[in-house]
């Protein structure tokens, strides 16, 4: 079997398929389960500085081609989460702590206090006031938040970018200037659904984020654009549900790939995807390295 | 799937704070399965089926009291049936329920009886006034009732009724009620844990197996899709009865 | 049957379902066919000042939940199109000429020269260099282009907005300041697909625009946001394939709705949708007016 | 659906600028249907099936000459089969083809023969050297050949061969070739237009019935999905033979 191990944004991964932030990432046990199911690494639920209950329900709506969610960043605060991270780390894969805040010092405070294998800065959640993409849409804030976290932590820092922007490359370059070890693209697209019987917006928060198959072509484009312009690795996420999708993302330039919504089908997706990639590489006599960014080399 | 629209066809008061809502739609649920009820403009919360087209709700907070504000002809959004449901095993089954947790058991008992099973019930309530579904259970078979205040039946918690029963007589035991009551039962009946199916509650946010809110330590069982019915032997080795997570994901006590 | 007629952005429409720009809008005959099939109005293919052949093929890719296209604004130039517009106008519905340019004077030159029932300014195509969203992402350019066209034309002017932005309301407000009679939202999401056998980007232009069911939740959100903040009407477009979708869009605040990708199923969609809406209004004893923006009234 | 990957299994030269490509995939096309061939990195162009798993291509420009650069073992992307295809009608059928337009007719004739039809062919070529599929047509039945330069068969355009045939003898006529040749035939045989199926070309961009590039005046027929086979009586009342639109959508002459 060809090797799937990869060096991605400062982490050594036994395979490039990771659990995405906010997906079954609320407890050490569920993160560990993803690791045991074959994830090459796991990202926690996004952690803030104070406990948050999140938005009222419905927090998800299944739409034709994906999922809308407006969880609203529920989390017990980073102060109450080290124990979960420790449990997950005991399961043998890198644990990336996703963190959020509304200003640089809030991020760096969290990063200073948590022990994890890497941090992923959530500058991209589209449905939580004062957080996520409300900062992450501004390159200067992306740069300063990244810089602040880098200065207060000695593990790799990834920056998760929003696709709700005219130019994701600007945001990626800002993360790079801030010293990021990698960027993660994409978070969900801001979206909504309305109940046609009554006119009520379905999500408790009205607005939410669209994920799943619907957004894959947008995610692939973002990864391609970022990979062609950035020097730091790009971690691809958005609509990956099968090994073919992961191959497409890697060809677009992704060093690693995160899987979110597809976990609805169960933890088996990790093995499905990694096995599929391994078989593909074998059939094509290619290495993961050769696959990465192939579309960029073809496309120009 | 988006929530489907559903008219409430009737509302029936079962006890001061407990009502049964009859839904226009029969979603063909298995007993033990639940539905996410969207009270529009308020919240979406999980409710077990208490019959093929009913849910029985205790008013405990914002969503449930908003639901109590809805009468016949009102509509709610529905997502379901969800979860695994009870599995009918054997010919002689014992139902052990507490409070509004008796609701899915009444539904199960009726299906079991129809399938030819012998059914007995042990039901615990706080007091005579909180009693629900007495008729439904009594028409299924032997029914032992306990009340915390002794106002009816055996005085004490549900577990106090265990001494009336020889658990070895029963092929399968079905359990639903407040967490501490269920914990009380399963920790006293460890030798029967492998034949005890418990329908449990956790804080459900997505009810789609994706958000992690309902995951049970230490194995990370996603109660919303792999449950809510879980074998008691797995529960004995879990957080169940010790702590549960609230809306933030942080650990809290197992009230009730 | 309840009335479906509506006054939308300066036009009287017999029903609110229109043919979207670039869909079967290359000839007078195909526009006329849409009118006869029941469209309440038709938008032409976007017209520029010089003939363009568009991008090499593949110009479309069918993806899981929608369509990717990179036609590249092929058109014979506005100079060679009046005849087609005239033929279409003879079919009894308003004909909206979609136009594009790379600066304000180019737009106004075209608007001055063409005779149509209204203009739709394409400030949103995501895959043609120097056109579309390359201007339309900047509020000041949206405002100045709109102003220039308003000054040189005496028919209603609609501005078609891009969702590839952090804040579509900013763009809508800019159009409104420029004097637009309505905004149209949304154009496609910038996206791409890669051939996993070879690594080639599939579209001849590499990048294209995602349309169809995948983008509906994004379109509904954009329309909702715009309708809650703008005074001018919003015309909704993006993923409308059935009457239920149109109802959702109208509830989000759309005064009229355009249909694009769903025309793949044939011209029958217009009647399907209008009949469905009429039946719905009847069942609910509602008028179109009452339906419009219902979600905004529920959601706040 | 995304383009599927397809290995070219073999290439055969039919005439100096015409080659047949055998595809690894049999897409079970009907004669008259076409496939969009994606020559990666170059363009995607429509090609009729000349057999269940072959296309026959004339090199005329960038995409076709790039295709000529691909040998056995190379791959292309495929989208199809697309369009309506010919409909087999009656027992005695006449094929009238010109140049590379004979390709789908050979495929049709073979299927018709197998189905028990009597088949005759009238084929026009520029010159003897351009002749293709002579064997295929001759093994179907009577075959009349014309050449513009008189180097083989009847001297003249395809229409010159009409006088050898009594069109009333034939249940259905199938036509494919350069537009002016087809126009020449159908305008001379108006009384047979209702039994003449013509496989025509327009500039296809999307081949999905959505972009409008291929629409035929005055009815806006989307040739890519409602064609490419169109009854001659509809063509007689259309732009066909008068003008056709190019890649910009502007009108141009009907070359060829
Ligand atoms: C699988 C399952 C089946 C259930 N079946 C029934 C039933 O048949 N009848 C019934 O009366 N109740 C049932 N419940 C409990 C019911 O969901 C809660 O009582 C209800 O959500 C309370 O909402 P609230 O807004 O009124 O109360 P709140 O004021 O929001 O909360 C009161 C308490 O209810 C619980 N709760 C609130 N929201 C949720 C949630 N989304 N998921 C789980 N628990 C929550 C919490 O323990 C909370 O402390 C069930 C719960 C689950 C998980
Ligand atoms: C339904 C259909 C079936 C066809 N079947 C065959 C066939 O079996 N064998 C064959 O040799 N040719 C066939 N053609 C024509 C073939 O598609 C063109 O010759 C080819 O696209 C030329 O591409 P090019 O890049 O080599 O030439 P270019 O230099 O791009 O153009 C040369 C000429 O080819 C035509 N053309 C170019 N692109 C297209 C296009 N996308 N759609 C239609 N016409 C185009 C135009 O008339 C153009 O002027 C068919 C066309 C259609 C519409
Ligand atoms: C239910 C849910 C919760 C999410 N929570 C977070 C989160 O807390 N932090 C974050 O950065 N992204 C969060 N995301 C976004 C995902 O990590 C991912 O970027 C997105 O869903 C696209 O990937 P997918 O299509 O594979 O799901 C969440 C997504 C979903 C569906
Ligand atoms: C093939 C194709 C061509 C298009 N051409 C144009 C165009 O020329 N001008 C424009 O403003 N929008 C164009 N669009 C965008 C559509 O008008 C519409 O905004 C978009 O497709 C979303 O709607 P839909 O999901 O209903 O297709 C085009 C879309 C497609 C699919
Ligand atoms: S409630 Fe979200 S995973 Fe169970
Ligand atoms: S080629 Fe696009 S509609 Fe026919």
Coordinates of C-alpha atoms in Angstrom, one line a residue, chain D:
Chain D
X1 CA -22.6 14.2 -14.8
X2 CA -18.9 15.1 -15.1
X3 CA -17.1 13.9 -18.2
X4 CA -16.2 10.3 -17.9
X5 CA -12.7 9.2 -18.7
X6 CA -12.3 7.1 -21.8
X7 CA -9.3 5.4 -23.4
X8 CA -9.0 5.6 -27.2
X9 CA -8.5 2.0 -28.1
X10 CA -7.6 2.5 -31.7
X11 CA -7.4 5.1 -34.5
X12 CA -8.0 4.3 -38.1
X13 CA -7.4 6.7 -41.0
X14 CA -10.4 6.8 -43.3
X15 CA -9.2 9.6 -45.6
X16 CA -6.4 12.2 -45.5
X17 CA -8.2 14.4 -42.9
X18 CA -10.7 11.9 -41.5
X19 CA -10.0 9.4 -38.8
X20 CA -12.1 7.0 -36.8
X21 CA -11.5 6.7 -33.1
X22 CA -12.6 3.6 -31.3
X23 CA -13.5 4.3 -27.7
X24 CA -13.0 1.9 -24.8
X25 CA -16.6 2.6 -23.6
X26 CA -19.7 1.5 -25.4
X27 CA -22.2 4.1 -24.3
X28 CA -25.1 2.4 -26.1
X29 CA -25.9 5.4 -28.3
X30 CA -28.7 5.5 -30.9
X31 CA -27.5 6.5 -34.4
X32 CA -27.7 10.2 -34.7
X33 CA -26.9 10.9 -31.1
X34 CA -23.6 12.6 -30.3
X35 CA -21.1 12.8 -27.6
X36 CA -19.1 15.8 -26.3
X37 CA -15.5 14.9 -26.6
X38 CA -13.2 16.7 -24.2
X39 CA -9.7 17.0 -25.5
X40 CA -8.2 18.0 -22.2
X41 CA -6.5 21.3 -22.1
X42 CA -8.0 22.2 -25.5
X43 CA -11.7 22.2 -26.0
X44 CA -14.9 20.1 -25.9
X45 CA -16.6 19.5 -29.2
X46 CA -19.6 17.5 -30.4
X47 CA -19.1 14.3 -32.5
X48 CA -21.7 12.0 -33.8
X49 CA -21.3 8.3 -33.2
X50 CA -20.2 6.4 -36.4
X51 CA -20.8 3.1 -34.6
X52 CA -21.7 1.9 -31.1
X53 CA -18.2 2.8 -29.9
X54 CA -16.6 4.9 -32.6
X55 CA -16.6 8.5 -33.7
X56 CA -15.3 9.6 -37.1
X57 CA -13.7 13.0 -37.1
X58 CA -12.6 15.4 -39.8
X59 CA -9.7 17.6 -38.8
X60 CA -10.9 21.2 -39.4
X61 CA -9.4 23.2 -36.5
X62 CA -7.9 23.4 -33.1
X63 CA -9.8 20.7 -31.2
X64 CA -10.0 18.2 -34.1
X65 CA -6.4 18.5 -34.9
X66 CA -5.5 18.1 -31.2
X67 CA -7.6 15.0 -31.3
X68 CA -5.6 13.8 -34.3
X69 CA -2.6 14.1 -32.0
X70 CA -4.0 11.4 -29.8
X71 CA -3.2 7.8 -30.5
X72 CA -4.3 4.5 -29.1
X73 CA -4.0 4.5 -25.3
X74 CA -4.6 8.2 -25.0
X75 CA -7.6 9.3 -23.1
X76 CA -10.4 11.8 -23.6
X77 CA -13.3 13.0 -21.5
X78 CA -16.8 12.0 -22.7
X79 CA -20.2 13.4 -22.0
X80 CA -23.1 11.6 -23.6
X81 CA -24.7 10.1 -25.5
X82 CA -26.6 13.3 -26.1
X83 CA -29.5 14.4 -28.3
X84 CA -32.4 12.6 -29.8
X85 CA -30.9 10.4 -32.6
X86 CA -32.7 9.1 -35.6
X87 CA -36.0 7.2 -35.3
X88 CA -36.2 4.1 -37.5
X89 CA -39.4 4.3 -39.5
X90 CA -40.7 1.8 -42.1
X91 CA -39.1 -1.0 -43.9
X92 CA -37.3 0.6 -46.8
X93 CA -34.9 3.4 -45.9
X94 CA -32.7 5.7 -47.9
X95 CA -29.6 7.3 -46.5
X96 CA -28.3 10.5 -48.1
X97 CA -25.0 11.6 -46.8
X98 CA -22.1 14.0 -47.6
X99 CA -18.5 13.9 -46.4
X100 CA -18.0 13.0 -42.8
X101 CA -21.8 13.3 -42.4
X102 CA -22.0 9.8 -43.8
X103 CA -20.6 8.6 -40.5
X104 CA -23.8 8.5 -38.4
X105 CA -25.7 7.1 -41.5
X106 CA -23.4 4.1 -41.7
X107 CA -24.2 3.4 -38.1
X108 CA -27.9 3.8 -38.7
X109 CA -27.8 1.7 -41.8
X110 CA -26.2 -1.2 -40.0
X111 CA -28.8 -1.1 -37.2
X112 CA -31.6 -0.9 -39.8
X113 CA -30.3 -3.7 -41.8
X114 CA -30.0 -5.8 -38.7
X115 CA -33.6 -4.9 -38.0
X116 CA -34.6 -6.3 -41.4
X117 CA -34.9 -3.0 -43.4
X118 CA -34.0 -2.6 -47.0
X119 CA -31.3 0.1 -47.1
X120 CA -30.0 2.2 -50.0
X121 CA -27.5 5.0 -49.9
X122 CA -26.7 8.1 -51.9
X123 CA -23.3 9.5 -50.8
X124 CA -21.6 12.7 -52.0
X125 CA -17.9 13.4 -51.6
X126 CA -15.6 16.1 -52.9
X127 CA -13.4 13.6 -54.6
X128 CA -12.4 10.0 -54.7
X129 CA -9.8 10.6 -52.1
X130 CA -12.3 11.9 -49.6
X131 CA -14.5 8.8 -49.8
X132 CA -15.1 7.0 -46.5
X133 CA -17.1 4.0 -45.5
X134 CA -17.6 2.7 -49.0
X135 CA -17.5 -0.9 -47.8
X136 CA -19.9 -0.3 -45.0
X137 CA -22.5 1.3 -47.2
X138 CA -22.1 -1.2 -50.0
X139 CA -22.6 -4.1 -47.7
X140 CA -26.0 -2.5 -46.7
X141 CA -27.4 -2.4 -50.2
X142 CA -27.5 -0.2 -53.3
X143 CA -25.0 2.6 -53.0
X144 CA -24.8 5.6 -55.3
X145 CA -21.8 7.8 -55.1
X146 CA -21.2 11.3 -56.4
X147 CA -18.0 13.3 -56.4
X148 CA -17.8 17.0 -57.0
X149 CA -14.8 16.5 -59.2
X150 CA -16.1 13.4 -61.0
X151 CA -13.2 11.3 -59.8
X152 CA -15.7 8.5 -58.8
X153 CA -19.3 7.8 -59.5
X154 CA -21.7 10.5 -60.7
X155 CA -20.0 13.8 -61.4
X156 CA -21.6 16.5 -59.3
X157 CA -23.1 17.2 -55.9
X158 CA -25.0 14.7 -54.0
X159 CA -28.3 16.0 -55.3
X160 CA -27.1 15.0 -58.8
X161 CA -27.6 11.4 -57.6
X162 CA -31.3 12.0 -56.8
X163 CA -32.3 11.3 -60.4
X164 CA -31.2 7.7 -59.9
X165 CA -33.8 7.2 -57.2
X166 CA -37.5 7.3 -56.9
X167 CA -38.0 8.9 -53.5
X168 CA -41.6 7.6 -53.4
X169 CA -40.1 4.1 -53.1
X170 CA -38.7 4.8 -49.6
X171 CA -40.5 4.9 -46.3
X172 CA -38.0 7.2 -44.7
X173 CA -35.1 9.3 -45.7
X174 CA -32.1 10.0 -43.5
X175 CA -29.9 12.9 -44.2
X176 CA -26.5 14.1 -42.9
X177 CA -23.8 16.2 -44.4
X178 CA -22.6 19.8 -44.9
X179 CA -25.4 22.2 -44.4
X180 CA -25.6 23.5 -48.0
X181 CA -25.6 19.9 -49.3
X182 CA -28.5 19.1 -46.9
X183 CA -30.3 22.2 -47.9
X184 CA -29.8 21.4 -51.5
X185 CA -31.4 18.0 -51.0
X186 CA -34.4 19.1 -48.8
X187 CA -35.2 22.1 -50.9
X188 CA -35.3 19.9 -54.0
X189 CA -37.4 17.1 -52.3
X190 CA -40.0 19.2 -50.5
X191 CA -42.7 16.7 -51.0
X192 CA -40.7 14.2 -49.0
X193 CA -39.9 16.5 -46.2
X194 CA -42.3 14.9 -43.8
X195 CA -40.4 11.6 -44.1
X196 CA -36.9 13.1 -44.1
X197 CA -34.9 13.1 -40.9
X198 CA -31.9 15.4 -41.0
X199 CA -29.0 15.3 -38.6
X200 CA -27.8 18.9 -38.4
X201 CA -25.0 20.9 -36.9
X202 CA -25.2 24.1 -34.9
X203 CA -22.6 25.7 -32.7
X204 CA -22.9 23.8 -29.4
X205 CA -21.5 25.3 -26.3
X206 CA -23.3 23.7 -23.4
X207 CA -24.9 20.7 -25.2
X208 CA -27.3 20.8 -22.3
X209 CA -30.2 22.8 -23.6
X210 CA -29.4 25.8 -21.4
X211 CA -27.1 28.3 -23.0
X212 CA -29.1 29.1 -26.2
X213 CA -26.1 28.9 -28.5
X214 CA -27.6 26.2 -30.8
X215 CA -31.2 27.6 -31.0
X216 CA -32.8 27.5 -34.4
X217 CA -34.9 30.4 -35.7
X218 CA -37.8 31.0 -35.7
X219 CA -39.0 28.6 -33.1
X220 CA -35.9 28.5 -30.9
X221 CA -35.5 24.7 -31.2
X222 CA -32.6 23.7 -29.0
X223 CA -30.7 21.6 -31.5
X224 CA -28.4 20.1 -28.8
X225 CA -31.2 18.5 -26.9
X226 CA -34.3 18.5 -29.2
X227 CA -32.0 17.6 -32.1
X228 CA -29.6 17.1 -33.7
X229 CA -32.1 15.1 -35.8
X230 CA -34.8 17.3 -37.0
X231 CA -37.6 16.6 -39.6
X232 CA -36.9 18.3 -42.8
X233 CA -40.3 20.0 -42.9
X234 CA -39.4 22.0 -39.8
X235 CA -36.0 22.8 -41.3
X236 CA -37.7 24.2 -44.5
X237 CA -39.4 26.8 -42.3
X238 CA -36.3 27.7 -40.4
X239 CA -33.0 29.5 -40.7
X240 CA -31.5 26.3 -41.9
X241 CA -29.6 26.7 -45.2
X242 CA -29.8 30.5 -44.8
X243 CA -27.6 31.4 -41.9
X244 CA -26.1 29.9 -38.8
X245 CA -24.8 31.4 -35.6
X246 CA -21.2 31.1 -34.6
X247 CA -19.5 31.2 -31.2
X248 CA -20.5 34.8 -30.5
X249 CA -24.1 34.0 -31.2
X250 CA -24.0 36.3 -34.2
X251 CA -25.3 35.1 -37.6
X252 CA -23.0 33.9 -40.2
X253 CA -23.1 32.1 -43.5
X254 CA -23.8 28.3 -43.7
X255 CA -20.4 27.2 -44.8
X256 CA -19.9 23.7 -46.2

